[in-house]
PDB file of N, CA and C in Angstrom:
ATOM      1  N   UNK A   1      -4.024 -25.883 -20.220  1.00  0.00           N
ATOM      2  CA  UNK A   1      -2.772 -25.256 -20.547  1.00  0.00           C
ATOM      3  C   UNK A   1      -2.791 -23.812 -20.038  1.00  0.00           C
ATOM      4  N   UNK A   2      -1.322 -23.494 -19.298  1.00  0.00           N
ATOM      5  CA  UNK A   2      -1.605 -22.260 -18.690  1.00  0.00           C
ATOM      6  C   UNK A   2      -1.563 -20.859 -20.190  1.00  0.00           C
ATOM      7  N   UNK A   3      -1.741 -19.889 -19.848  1.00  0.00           N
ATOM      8  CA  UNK A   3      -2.009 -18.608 -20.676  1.00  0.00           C
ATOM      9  C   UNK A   3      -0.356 -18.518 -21.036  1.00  0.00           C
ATOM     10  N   UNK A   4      -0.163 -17.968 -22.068  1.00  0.00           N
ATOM     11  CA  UNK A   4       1.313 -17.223 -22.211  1.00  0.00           C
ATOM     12  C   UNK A   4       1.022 -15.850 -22.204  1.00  0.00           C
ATOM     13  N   UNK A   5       2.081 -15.080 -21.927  1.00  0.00           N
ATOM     14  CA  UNK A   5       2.279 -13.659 -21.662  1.00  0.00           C
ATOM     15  C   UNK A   5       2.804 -13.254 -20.742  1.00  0.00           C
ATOM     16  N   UNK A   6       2.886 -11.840 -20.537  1.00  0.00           N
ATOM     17  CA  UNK A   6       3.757 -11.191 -18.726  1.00  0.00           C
ATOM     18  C   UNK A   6       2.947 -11.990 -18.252  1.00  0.00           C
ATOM     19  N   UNK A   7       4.492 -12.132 -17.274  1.00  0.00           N
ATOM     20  CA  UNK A   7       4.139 -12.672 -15.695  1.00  0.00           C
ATOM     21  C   UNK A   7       3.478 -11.770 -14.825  1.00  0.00           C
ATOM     22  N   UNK A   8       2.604 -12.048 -14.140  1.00  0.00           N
ATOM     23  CA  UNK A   8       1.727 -11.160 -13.142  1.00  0.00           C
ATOM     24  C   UNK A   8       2.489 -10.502 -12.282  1.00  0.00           C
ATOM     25  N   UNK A   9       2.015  -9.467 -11.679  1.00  0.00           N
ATOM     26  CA  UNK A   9       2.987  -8.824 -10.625  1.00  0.00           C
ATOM     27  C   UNK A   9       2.612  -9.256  -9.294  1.00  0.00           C
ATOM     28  N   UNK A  10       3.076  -9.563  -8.563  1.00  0.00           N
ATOM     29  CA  UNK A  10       2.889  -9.727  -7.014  1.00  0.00           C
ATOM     30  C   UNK A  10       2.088  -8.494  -6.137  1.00  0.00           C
ATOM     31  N   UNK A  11       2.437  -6.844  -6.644  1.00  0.00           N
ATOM     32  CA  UNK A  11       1.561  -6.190  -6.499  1.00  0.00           C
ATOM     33  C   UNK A  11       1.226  -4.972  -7.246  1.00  0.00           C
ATOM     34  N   UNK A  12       0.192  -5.258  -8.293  1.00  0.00           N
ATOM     35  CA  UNK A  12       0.027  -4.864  -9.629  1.00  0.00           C
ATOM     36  C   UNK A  12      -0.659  -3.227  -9.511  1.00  0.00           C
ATOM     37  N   UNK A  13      -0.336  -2.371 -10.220  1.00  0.00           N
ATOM     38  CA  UNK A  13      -1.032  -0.724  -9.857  1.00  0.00           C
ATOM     39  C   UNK A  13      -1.924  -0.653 -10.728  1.00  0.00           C
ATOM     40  N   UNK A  14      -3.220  -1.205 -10.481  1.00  0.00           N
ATOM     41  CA  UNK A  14      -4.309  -1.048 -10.326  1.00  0.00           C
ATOM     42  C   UNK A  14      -5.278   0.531 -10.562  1.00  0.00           C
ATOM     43  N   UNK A  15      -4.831   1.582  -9.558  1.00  0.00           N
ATOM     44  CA  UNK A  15      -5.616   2.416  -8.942  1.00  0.00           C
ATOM     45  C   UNK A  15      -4.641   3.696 -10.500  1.00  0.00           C
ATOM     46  N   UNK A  16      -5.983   4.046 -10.732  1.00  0.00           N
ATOM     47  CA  UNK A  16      -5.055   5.277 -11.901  1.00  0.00           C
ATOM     48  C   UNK A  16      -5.602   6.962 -10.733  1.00  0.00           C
ATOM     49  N   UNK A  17      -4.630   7.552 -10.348  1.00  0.00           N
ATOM     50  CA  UNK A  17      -4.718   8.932 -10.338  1.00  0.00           C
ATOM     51  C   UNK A  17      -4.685   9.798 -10.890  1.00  0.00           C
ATOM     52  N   UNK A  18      -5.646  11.134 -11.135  1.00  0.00           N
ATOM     53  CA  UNK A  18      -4.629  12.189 -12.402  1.00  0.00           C
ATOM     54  C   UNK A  18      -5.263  14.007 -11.254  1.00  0.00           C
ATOM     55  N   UNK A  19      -4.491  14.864 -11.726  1.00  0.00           N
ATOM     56  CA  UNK A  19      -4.736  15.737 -11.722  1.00  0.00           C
ATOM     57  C   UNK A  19      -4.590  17.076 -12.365  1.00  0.00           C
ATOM     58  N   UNK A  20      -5.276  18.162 -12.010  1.00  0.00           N
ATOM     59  CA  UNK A  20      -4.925  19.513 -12.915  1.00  0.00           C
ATOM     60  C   UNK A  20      -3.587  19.580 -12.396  1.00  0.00           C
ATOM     61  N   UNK A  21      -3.420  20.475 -13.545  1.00  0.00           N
ATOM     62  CA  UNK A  21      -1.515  21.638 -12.564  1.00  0.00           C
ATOM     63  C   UNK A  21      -2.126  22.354 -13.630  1.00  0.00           C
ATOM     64  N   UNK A  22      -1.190  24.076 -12.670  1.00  0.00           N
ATOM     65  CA  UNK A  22      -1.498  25.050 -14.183  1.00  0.00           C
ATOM     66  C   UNK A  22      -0.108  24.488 -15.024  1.00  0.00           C
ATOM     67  N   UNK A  23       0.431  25.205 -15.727  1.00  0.00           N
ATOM     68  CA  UNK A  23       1.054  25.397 -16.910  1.00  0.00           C
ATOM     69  C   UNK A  23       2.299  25.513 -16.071  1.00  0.00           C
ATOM     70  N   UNK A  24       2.597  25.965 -15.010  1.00  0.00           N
ATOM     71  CA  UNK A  24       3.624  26.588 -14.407  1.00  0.00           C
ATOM     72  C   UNK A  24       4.350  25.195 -13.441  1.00  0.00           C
ATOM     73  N   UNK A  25       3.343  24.960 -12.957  1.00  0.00           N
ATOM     74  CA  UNK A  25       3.296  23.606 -12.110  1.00  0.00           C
ATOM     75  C   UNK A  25       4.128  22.593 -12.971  1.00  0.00           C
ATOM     76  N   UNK A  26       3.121  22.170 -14.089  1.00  0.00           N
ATOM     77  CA  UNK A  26       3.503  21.254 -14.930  1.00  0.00           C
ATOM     78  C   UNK A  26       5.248  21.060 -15.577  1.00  0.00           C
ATOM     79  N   UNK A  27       5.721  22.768 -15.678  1.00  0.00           N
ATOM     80  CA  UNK A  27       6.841  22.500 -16.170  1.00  0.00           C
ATOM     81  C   UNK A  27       7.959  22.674 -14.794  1.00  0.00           C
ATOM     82  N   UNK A  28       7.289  23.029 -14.055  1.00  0.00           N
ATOM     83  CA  UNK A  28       8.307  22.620 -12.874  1.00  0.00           C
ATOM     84  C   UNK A  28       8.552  21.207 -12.310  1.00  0.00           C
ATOM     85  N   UNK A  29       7.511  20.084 -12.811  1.00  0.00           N
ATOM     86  CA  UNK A  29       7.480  18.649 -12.345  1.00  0.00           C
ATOM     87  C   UNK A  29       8.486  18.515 -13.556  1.00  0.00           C
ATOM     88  N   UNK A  30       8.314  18.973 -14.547  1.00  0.00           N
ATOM     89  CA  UNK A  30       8.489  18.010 -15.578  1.00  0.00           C
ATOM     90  C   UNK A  30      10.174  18.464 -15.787  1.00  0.00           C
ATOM     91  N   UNK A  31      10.394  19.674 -15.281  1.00  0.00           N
ATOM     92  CA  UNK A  31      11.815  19.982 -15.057  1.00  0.00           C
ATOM     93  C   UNK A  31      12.282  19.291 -14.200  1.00  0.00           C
ATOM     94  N   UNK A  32      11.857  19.034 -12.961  1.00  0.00           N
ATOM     95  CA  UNK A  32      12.724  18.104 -11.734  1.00  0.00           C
ATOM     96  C   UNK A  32      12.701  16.930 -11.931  1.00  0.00           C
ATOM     97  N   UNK A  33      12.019  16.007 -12.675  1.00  0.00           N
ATOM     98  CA  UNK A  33      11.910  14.824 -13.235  1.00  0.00           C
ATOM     99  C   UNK A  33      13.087  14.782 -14.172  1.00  0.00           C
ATOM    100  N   UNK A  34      13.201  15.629 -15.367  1.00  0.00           N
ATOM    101  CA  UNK A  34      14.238  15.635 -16.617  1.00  0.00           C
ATOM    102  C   UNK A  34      15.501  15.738 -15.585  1.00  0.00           C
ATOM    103  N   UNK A  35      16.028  16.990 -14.433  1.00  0.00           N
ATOM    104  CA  UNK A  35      17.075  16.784 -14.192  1.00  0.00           C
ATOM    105  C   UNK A  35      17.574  15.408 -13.382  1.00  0.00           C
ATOM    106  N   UNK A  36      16.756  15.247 -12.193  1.00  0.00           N
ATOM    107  CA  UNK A  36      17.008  14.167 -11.459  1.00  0.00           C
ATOM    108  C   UNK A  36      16.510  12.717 -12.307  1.00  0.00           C
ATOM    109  N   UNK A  37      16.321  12.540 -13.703  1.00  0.00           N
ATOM    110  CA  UNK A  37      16.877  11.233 -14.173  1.00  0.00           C
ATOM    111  C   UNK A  37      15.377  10.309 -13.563  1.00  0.00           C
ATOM    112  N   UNK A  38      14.315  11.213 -13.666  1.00  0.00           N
ATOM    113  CA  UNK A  38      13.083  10.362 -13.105  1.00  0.00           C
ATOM    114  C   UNK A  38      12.125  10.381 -14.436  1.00  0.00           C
ATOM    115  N   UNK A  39      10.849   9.303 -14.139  1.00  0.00           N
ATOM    116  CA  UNK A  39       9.959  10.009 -15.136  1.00  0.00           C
ATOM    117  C   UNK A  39       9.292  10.566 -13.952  1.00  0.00           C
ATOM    118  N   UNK A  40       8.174  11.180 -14.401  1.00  0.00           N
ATOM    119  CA  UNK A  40       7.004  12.587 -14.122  1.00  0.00           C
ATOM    120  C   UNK A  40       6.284  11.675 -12.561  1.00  0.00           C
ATOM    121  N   UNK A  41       5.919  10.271 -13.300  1.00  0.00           N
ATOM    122  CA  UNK A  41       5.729   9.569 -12.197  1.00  0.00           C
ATOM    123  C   UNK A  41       6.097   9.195 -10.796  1.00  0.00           C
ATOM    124  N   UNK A  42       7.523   8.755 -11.469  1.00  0.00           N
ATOM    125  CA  UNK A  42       8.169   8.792 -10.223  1.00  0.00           C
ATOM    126  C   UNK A  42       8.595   9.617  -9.180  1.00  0.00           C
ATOM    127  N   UNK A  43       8.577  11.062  -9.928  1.00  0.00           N
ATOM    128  CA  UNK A  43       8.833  12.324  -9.210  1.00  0.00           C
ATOM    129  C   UNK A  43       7.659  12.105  -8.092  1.00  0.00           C
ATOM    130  N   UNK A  44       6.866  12.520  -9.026  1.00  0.00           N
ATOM    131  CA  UNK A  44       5.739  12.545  -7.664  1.00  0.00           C
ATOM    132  C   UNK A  44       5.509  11.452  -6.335  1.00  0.00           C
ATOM    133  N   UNK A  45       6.112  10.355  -7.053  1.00  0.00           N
ATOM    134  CA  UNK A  45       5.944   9.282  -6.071  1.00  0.00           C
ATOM    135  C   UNK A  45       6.594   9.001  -4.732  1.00  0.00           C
ATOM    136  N   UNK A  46       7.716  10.118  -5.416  1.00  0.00           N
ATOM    137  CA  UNK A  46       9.027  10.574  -4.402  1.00  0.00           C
ATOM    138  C   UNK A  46       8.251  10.916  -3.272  1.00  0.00           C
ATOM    139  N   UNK A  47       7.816  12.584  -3.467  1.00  0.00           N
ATOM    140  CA  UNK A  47       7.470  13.316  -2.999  1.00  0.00           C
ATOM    141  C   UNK A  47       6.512  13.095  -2.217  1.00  0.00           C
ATOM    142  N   UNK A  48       5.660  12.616  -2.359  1.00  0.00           N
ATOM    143  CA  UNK A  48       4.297  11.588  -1.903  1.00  0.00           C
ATOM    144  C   UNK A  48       4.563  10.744  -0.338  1.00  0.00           C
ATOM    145  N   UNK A  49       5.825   9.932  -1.220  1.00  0.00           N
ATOM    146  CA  UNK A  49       6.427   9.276   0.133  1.00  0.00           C
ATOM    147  C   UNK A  49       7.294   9.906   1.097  1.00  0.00           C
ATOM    148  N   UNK A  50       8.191  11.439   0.771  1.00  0.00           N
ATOM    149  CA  UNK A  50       9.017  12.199   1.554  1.00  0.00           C
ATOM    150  C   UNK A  50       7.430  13.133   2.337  1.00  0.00           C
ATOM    151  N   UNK A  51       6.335  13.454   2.059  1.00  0.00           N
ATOM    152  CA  UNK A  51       5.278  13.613   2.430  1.00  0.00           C
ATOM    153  C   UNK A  51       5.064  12.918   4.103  1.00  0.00           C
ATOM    154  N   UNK A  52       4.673  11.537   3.067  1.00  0.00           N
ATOM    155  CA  UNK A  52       4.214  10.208   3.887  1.00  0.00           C
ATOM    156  C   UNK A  52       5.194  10.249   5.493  1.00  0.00           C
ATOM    157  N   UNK A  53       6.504  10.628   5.260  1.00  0.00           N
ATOM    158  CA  UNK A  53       7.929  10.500   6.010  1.00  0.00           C
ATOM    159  C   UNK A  53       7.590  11.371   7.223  1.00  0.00           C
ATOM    160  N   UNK A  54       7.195  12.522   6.644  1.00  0.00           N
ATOM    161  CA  UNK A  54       7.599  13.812   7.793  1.00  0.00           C
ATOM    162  C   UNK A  54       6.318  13.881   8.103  1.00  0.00           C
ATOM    163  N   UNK A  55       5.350  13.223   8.081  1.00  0.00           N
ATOM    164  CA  UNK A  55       4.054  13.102   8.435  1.00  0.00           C
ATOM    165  C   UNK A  55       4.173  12.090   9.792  1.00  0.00           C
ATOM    166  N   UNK A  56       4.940  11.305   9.272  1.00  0.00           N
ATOM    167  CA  UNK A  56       5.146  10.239  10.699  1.00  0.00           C
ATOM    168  C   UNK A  56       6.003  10.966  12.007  1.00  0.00           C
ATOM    169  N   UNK A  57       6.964  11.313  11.415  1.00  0.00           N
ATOM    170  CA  UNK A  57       7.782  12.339  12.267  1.00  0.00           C
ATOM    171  C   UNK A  57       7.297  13.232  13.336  1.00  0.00           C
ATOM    172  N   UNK A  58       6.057  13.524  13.172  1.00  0.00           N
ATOM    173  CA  UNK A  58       5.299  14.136  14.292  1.00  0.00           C
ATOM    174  C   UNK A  58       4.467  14.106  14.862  1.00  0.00           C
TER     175      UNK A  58
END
């Protein structure tokens, strides 16, 4: 009999990252996240990939 529970993800996040910020940092993520309707995560994930973008670009 199969298991019950969540369904598995096709491609599951695995890998945990963390880092420092000072104090200053922190409330500037956590401000652009609150306005633009993101969590903290996703902000960065943005950014990461607009990174990833203009990295190819040249």
């Amino acid at each position: 009999m199969r298991k019950m529970g969540r369904p598995l993800l096709e491609d599951p996040m695995i890998h945990r990252v963390t880092i420092r910020m000072t104090e200053g940092e922190y409330q500037e993520l956590r401000g652009y996240a609150k306005s633009h309707n993101l969590t903290m995560s996703q902000a960065v994930k943005s950014g990461l990939g607009k990174l990833y973008a203009d990295s190819l670009k040249k």
